[in-house]
Coordinates of C-alpha atoms (C1' of nucleotides) in Angstrom, one line a residue:
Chain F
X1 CA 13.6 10.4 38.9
X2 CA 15.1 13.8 37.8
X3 CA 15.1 14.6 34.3
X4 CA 18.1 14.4 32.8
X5 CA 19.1 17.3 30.0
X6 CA 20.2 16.1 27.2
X7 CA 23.1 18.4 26.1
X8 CA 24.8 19.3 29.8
X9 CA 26.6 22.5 28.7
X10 CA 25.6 23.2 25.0
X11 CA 27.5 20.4 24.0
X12 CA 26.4 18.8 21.0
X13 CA 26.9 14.8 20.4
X14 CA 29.2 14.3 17.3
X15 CA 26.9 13.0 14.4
X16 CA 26.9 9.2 13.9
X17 CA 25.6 7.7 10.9
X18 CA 21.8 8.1 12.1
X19 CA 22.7 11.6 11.6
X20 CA 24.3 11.1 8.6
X21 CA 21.1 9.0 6.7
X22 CA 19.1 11.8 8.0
X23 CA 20.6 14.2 6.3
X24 CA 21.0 12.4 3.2
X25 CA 16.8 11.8 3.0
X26 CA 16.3 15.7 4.0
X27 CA 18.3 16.8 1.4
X28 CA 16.6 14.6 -1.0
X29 CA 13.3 15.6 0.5
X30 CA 13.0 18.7 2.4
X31 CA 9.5 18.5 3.7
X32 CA 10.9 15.2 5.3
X33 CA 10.1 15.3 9.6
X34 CA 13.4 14.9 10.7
X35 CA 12.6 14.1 14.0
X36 CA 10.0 11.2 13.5
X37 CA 12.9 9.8 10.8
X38 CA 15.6 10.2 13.4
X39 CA 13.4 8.3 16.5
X40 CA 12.2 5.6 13.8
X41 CA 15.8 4.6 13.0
X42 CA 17.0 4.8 16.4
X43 CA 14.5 3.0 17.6
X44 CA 14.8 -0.3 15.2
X45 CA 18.7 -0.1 15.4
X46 CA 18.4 0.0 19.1
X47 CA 15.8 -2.7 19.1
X48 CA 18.0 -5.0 17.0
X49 CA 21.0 -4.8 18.3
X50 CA 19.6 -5.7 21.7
X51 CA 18.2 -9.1 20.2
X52 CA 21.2 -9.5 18.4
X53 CA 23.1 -9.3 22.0
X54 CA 21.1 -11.1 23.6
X55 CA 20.7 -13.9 20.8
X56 CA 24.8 -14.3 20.5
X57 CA 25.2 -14.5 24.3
X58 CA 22.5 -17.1 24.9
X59 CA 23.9 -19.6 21.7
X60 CA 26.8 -19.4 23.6
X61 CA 25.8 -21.0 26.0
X62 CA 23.9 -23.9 23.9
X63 CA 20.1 -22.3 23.8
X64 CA 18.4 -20.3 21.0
X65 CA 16.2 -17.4 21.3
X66 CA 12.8 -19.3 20.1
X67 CA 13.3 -22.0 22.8
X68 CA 13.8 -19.4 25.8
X69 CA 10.8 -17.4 24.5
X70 CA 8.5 -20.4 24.9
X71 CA 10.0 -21.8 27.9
X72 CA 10.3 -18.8 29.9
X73 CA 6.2 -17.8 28.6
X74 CA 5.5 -21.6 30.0
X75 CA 6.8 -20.6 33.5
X76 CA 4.8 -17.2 33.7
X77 CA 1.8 -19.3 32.9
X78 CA 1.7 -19.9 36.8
X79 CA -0.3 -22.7 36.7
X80 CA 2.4 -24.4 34.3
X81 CA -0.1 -24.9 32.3
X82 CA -1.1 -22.8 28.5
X83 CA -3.0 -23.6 25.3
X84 CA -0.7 -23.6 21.4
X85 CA -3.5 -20.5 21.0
X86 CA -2.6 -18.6 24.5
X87 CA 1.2 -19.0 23.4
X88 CA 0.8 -18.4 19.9
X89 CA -1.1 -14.9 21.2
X90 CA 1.7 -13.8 23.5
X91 CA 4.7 -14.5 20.8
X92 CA 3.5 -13.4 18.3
X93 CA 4.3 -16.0 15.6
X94 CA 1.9 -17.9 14.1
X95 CA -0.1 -21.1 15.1
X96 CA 2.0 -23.5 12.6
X97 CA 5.3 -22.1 14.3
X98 CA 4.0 -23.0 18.0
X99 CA 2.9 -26.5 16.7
X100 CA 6.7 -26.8 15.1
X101 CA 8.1 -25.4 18.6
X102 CA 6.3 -27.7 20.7
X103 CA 7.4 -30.7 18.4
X104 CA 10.7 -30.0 18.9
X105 CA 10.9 -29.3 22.9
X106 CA 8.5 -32.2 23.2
X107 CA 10.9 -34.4 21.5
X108 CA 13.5 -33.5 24.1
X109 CA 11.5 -33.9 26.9
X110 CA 11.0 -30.3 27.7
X111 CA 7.4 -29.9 28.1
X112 CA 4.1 -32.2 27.6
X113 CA 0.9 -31.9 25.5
X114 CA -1.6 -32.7 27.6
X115 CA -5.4 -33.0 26.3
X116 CA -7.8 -30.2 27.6
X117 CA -10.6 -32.1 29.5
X118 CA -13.0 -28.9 29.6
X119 CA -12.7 -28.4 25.6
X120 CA -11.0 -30.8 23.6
X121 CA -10.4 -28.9 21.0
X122 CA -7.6 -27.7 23.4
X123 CA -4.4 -29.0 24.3
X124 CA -2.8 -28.0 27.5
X125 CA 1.2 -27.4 27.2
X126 CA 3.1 -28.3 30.8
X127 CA 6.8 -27.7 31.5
X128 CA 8.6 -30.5 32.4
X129 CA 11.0 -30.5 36.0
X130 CA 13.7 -30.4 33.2
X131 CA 11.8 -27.9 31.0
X132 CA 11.6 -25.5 34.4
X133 CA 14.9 -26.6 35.2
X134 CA 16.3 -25.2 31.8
X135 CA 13.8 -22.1 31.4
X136 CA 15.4 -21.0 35.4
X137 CA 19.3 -21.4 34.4
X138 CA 18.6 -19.5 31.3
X139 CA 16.5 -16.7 32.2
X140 CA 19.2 -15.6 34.9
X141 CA 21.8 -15.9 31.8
X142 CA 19.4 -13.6 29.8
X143 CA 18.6 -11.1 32.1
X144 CA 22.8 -10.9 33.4
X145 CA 23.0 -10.3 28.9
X146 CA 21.0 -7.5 29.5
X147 CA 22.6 -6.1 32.3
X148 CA 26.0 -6.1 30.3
X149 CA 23.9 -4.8 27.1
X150 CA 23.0 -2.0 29.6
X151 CA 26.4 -1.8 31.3
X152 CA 28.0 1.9 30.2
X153 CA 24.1 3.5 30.1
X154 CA 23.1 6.0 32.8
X155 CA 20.8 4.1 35.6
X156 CA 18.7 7.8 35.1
X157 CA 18.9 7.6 32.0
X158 CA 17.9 4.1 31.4
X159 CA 14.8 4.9 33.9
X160 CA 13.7 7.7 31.7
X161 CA 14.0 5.7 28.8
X162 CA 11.9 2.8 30.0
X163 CA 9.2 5.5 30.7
X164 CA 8.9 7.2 27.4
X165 CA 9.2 3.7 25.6
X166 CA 6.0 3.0 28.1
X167 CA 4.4 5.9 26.8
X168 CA 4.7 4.9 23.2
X169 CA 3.6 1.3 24.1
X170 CA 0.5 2.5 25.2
X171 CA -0.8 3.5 22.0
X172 CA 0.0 0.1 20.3
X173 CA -0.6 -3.0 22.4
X174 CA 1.8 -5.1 21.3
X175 CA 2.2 -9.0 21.7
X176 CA 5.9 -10.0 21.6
X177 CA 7.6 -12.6 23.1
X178 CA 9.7 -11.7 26.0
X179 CA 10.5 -13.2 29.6
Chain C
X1 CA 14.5 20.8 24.1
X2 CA 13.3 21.1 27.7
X3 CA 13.3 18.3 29.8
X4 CA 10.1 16.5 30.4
X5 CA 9.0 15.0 33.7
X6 CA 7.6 12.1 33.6
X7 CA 4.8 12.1 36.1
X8 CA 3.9 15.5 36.3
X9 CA 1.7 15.5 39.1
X10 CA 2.6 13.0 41.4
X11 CA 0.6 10.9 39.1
X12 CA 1.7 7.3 38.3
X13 CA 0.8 5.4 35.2
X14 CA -1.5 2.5 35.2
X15 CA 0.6 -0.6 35.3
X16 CA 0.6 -2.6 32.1
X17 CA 1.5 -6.0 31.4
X18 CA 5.2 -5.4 31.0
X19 CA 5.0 -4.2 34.4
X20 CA 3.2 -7.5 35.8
X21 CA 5.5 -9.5 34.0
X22 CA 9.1 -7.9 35.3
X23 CA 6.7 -7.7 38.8
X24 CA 5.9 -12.1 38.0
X25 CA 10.0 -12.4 37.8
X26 CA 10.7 -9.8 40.6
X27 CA 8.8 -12.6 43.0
X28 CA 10.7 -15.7 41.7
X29 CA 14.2 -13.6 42.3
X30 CA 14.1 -10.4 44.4
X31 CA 17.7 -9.8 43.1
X32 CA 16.5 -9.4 39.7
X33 CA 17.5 -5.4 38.2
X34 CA 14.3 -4.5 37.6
X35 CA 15.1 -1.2 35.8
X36 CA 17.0 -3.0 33.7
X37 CA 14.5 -5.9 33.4
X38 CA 11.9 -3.3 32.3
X39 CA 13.9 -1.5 29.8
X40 CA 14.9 -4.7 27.9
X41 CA 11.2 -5.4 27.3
X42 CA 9.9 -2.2 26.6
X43 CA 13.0 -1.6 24.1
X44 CA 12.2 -4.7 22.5
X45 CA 8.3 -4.6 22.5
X46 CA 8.9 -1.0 21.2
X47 CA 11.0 -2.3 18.2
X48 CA 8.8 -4.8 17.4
X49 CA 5.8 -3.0 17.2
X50 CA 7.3 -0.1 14.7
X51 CA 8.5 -3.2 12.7
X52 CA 5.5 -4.9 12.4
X53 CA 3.3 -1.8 11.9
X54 CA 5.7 -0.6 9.1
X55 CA 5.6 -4.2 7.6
X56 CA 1.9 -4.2 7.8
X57 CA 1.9 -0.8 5.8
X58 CA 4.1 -1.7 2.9
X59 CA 2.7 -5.0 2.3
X60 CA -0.6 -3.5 1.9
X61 CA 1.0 -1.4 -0.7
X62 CA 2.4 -4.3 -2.4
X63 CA 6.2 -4.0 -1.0
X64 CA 8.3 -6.2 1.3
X65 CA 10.5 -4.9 4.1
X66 CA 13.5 -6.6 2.8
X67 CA 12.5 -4.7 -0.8
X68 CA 12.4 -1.6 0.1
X69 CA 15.7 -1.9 2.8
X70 CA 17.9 -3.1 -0.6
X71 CA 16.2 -0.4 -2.7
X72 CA 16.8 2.5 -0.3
X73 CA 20.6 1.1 0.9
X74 CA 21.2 1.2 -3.1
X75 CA 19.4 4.6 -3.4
X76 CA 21.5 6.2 -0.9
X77 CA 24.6 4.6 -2.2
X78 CA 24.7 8.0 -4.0
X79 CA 26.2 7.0 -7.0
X80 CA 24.0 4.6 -7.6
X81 CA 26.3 1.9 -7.1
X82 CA 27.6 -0.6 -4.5
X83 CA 29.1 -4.3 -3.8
X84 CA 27.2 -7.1 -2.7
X85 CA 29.8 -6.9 0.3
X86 CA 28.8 -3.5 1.0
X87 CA 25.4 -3.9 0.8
X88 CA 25.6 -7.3 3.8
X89 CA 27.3 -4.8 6.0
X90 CA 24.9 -2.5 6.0
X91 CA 22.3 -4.7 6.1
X92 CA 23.4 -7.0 8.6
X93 CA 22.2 -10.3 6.4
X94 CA 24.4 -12.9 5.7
X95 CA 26.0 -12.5 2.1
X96 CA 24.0 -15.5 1.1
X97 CA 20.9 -14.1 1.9
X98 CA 22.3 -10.8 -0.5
X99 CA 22.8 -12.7 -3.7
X100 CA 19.3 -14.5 -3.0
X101 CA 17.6 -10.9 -2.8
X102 CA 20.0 -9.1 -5.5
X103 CA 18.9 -12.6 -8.0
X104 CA 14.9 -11.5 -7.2
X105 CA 15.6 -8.0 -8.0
X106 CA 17.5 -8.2 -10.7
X107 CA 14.6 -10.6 -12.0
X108 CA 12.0 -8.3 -11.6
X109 CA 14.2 -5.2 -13.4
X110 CA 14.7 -3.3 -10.8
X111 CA 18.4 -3.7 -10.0
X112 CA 21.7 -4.7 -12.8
X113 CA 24.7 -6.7 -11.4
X114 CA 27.7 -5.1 -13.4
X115 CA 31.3 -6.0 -13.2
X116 CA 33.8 -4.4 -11.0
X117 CA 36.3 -3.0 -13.7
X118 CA 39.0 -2.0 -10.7
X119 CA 38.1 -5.7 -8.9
X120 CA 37.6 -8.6 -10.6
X121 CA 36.5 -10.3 -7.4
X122 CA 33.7 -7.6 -7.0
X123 CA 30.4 -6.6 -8.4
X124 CA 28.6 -3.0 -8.2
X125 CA 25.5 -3.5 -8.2
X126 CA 23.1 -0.4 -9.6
X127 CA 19.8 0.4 -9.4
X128 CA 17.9 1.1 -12.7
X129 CA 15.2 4.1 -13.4
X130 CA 12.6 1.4 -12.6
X131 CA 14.4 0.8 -9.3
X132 CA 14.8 4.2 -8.2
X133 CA 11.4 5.4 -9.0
X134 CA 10.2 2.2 -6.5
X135 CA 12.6 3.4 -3.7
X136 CA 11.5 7.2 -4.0
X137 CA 7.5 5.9 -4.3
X138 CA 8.0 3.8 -0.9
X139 CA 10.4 5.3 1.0
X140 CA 7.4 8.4 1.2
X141 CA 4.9 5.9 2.0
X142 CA 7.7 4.2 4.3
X143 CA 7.7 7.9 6.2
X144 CA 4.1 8.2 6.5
X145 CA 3.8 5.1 8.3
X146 CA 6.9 5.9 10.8
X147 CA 4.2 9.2 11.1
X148 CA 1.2 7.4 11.8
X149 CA 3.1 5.6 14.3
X150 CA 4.4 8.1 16.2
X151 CA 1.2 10.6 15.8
X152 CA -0.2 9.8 19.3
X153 CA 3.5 10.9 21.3
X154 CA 4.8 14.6 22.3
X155 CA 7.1 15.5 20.1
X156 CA 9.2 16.7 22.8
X157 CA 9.2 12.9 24.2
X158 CA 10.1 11.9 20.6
X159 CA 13.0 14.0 20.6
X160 CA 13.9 13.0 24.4
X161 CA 13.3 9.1 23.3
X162 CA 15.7 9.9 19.7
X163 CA 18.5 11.8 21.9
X164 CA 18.7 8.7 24.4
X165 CA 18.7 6.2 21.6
X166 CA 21.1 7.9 20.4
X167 CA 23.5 7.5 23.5
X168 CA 22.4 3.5 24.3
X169 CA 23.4 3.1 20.5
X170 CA 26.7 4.5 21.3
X171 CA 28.4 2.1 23.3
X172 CA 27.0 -0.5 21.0
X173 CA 28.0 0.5 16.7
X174 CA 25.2 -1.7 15.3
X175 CA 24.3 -2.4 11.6
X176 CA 20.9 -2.7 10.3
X177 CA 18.7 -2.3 7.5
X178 CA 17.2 1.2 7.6
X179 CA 16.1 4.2 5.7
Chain H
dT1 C1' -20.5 -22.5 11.3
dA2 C1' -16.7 -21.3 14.0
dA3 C1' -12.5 -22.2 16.9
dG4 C1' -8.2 -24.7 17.9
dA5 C1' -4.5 -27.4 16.3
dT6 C1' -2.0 -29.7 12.7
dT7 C1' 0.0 -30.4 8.0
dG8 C1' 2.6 -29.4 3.8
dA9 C1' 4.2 -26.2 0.3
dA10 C1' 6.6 -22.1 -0.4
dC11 C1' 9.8 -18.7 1.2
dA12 C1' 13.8 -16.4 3.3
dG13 C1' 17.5 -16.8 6.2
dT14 C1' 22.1 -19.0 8.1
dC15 C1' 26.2 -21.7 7.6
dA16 C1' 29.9 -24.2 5.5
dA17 C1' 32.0 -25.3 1.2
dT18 C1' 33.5 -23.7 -3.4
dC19 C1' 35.1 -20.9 -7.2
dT20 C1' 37.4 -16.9 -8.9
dT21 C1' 40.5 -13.2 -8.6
dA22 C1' 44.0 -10.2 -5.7
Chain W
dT1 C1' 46.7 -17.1 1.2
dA2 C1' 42.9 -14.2 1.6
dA3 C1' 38.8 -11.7 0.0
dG4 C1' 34.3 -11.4 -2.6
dA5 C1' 30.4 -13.8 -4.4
dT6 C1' 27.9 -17.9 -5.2
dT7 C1' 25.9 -22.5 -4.1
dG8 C1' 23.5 -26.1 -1.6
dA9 C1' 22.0 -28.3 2.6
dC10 C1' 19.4 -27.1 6.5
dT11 C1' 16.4 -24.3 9.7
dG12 C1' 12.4 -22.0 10.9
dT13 C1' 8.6 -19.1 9.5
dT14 C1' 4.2 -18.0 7.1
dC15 C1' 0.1 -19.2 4.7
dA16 C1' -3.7 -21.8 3.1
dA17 C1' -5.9 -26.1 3.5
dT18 C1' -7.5 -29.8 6.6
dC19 C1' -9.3 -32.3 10.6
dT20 C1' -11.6 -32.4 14.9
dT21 C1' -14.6 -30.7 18.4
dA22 C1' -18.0 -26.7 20.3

DNA sequence: TAAGATTGAACAGTCAATCTTA
DNA sequence: TAAGATTGACTGTTCAATCTTA
């Protein structure tokens, strides 16, 4: 990957309201670090609006977020198989949310609780053929969302950003649900 | 700001699970983008993980998120005034959800609904001393935490990471709550 | 005792309907 | 008619308490 410099010719990007709120808190604060403020910002905005994108496209086609989240975590459990715990610890939400989840995709005949015959304390989530079904169709409609979120951005560009979002990663593992 | 390279040496970085999950889907569908793919989950994992650590700090100090995103919206609403309309925009909530949160404040003292004397229709909402001394306390602490988060990256990286933020954000004028 | 899953109360958000004023 | 704010029904989450098994 060649690095890519970020002002070509000296150029400098016109100021967008990122810039603007910066500003505002530096002139409020001088001491402020501009720079940390700036990536903070950027990075949340960024974050958002991707989920937001991703979230509109997907309801329009009849499935929610939460649903693809636990289907498409269901599917990566190879097996087919994961405990309320293992997909409470990979979502990140909390244990009375995955017993709500489950409820609700159970009742639609989406996946099974099965007991856990080694601890039975356990229960042991499988996807149903629809459940797999459902979590295949709509991981191809998420991942062509992200495509189009990603249309007008660099392919360079876009490389070097996954790598310096890797680098940040590695000083916070993070659970979040994701397919 | 020079460009970075991102494996200095020939070196690669150790594969993390973001990389064995877009490698999981890459098997199921050798078509998949997998730059793309990669990007989506580190932006997102990246976003939640500032959230949730900045989240973490402020509650510890006794402050919610949504608090402290109507305080500082209101705060930088320079004259210390602004609609309920004005503040959903910016906030990206439902206008709902504002008169739920501007009812809590307003409870607790630290914000006054007043009447819009040029529209009826409207109200300006304004922050009182109590208010303002709350927004000034935790938007510092807010900035130490963005800090702490951020303390183990280059700053060069940061600054990469905020320029190419700045460019995905771009093609893609979002709202959010932010200070 | 501790771990895993469930339950129910409290909370915060959306959405559609309503009321008031432009 | 339309725009701004509010209301109420509904959804989904957290949190603390509970039940069962290790």
């Amino acid at each position: 990957v060649q690095p890519v410099t970020r002002h070509p010719a000296g150029e400098r990007p016109a100021p967008d309201d990122v810039d603007e709120t910066v500003e505002f808190w530096r002139r409020e604060n001088p001491d402020l670090d501009v720079v940390t403020k700036e990536a903070a910002m950027r990075l949340r905005r960024a974050g958002h609006a991707l989920e937001k994108s991703l979230r509109h496209e997907l309801a329009a086609l009849g499935v929610e977020a939460w649903e693809l989240e636990m289907l498409l975590a269901l599917r990566r459990a190879s097996g087919c198989c994961s405990s309320a715990g293992g997909l409470m610890r990979d979502s990140g939400v909390t244990s009375g949310a995955i017993t709500n989840r489950l409820d609700r995709l159970e009742e639609r005949g989406l996946v099974r609780r099965e007991p856990d015959p080694s601890d039975r304390r356990q229960i042991r989530v499988v996807l149903t053929d629809g459940g797999r079904a459902r979590a295949d169709r709509f991981l191809a409609a998420k991942s062509q969302a992200e495509q189009a979120f990603f249309a007008g951005v660099d392919r360079d560009l876009l490389a070097r950003l996954a790598g310096d979002l890797r680098t940040l990663l590695a000083a916070h593992q993070s659970a979040c649900p994701d397919g």
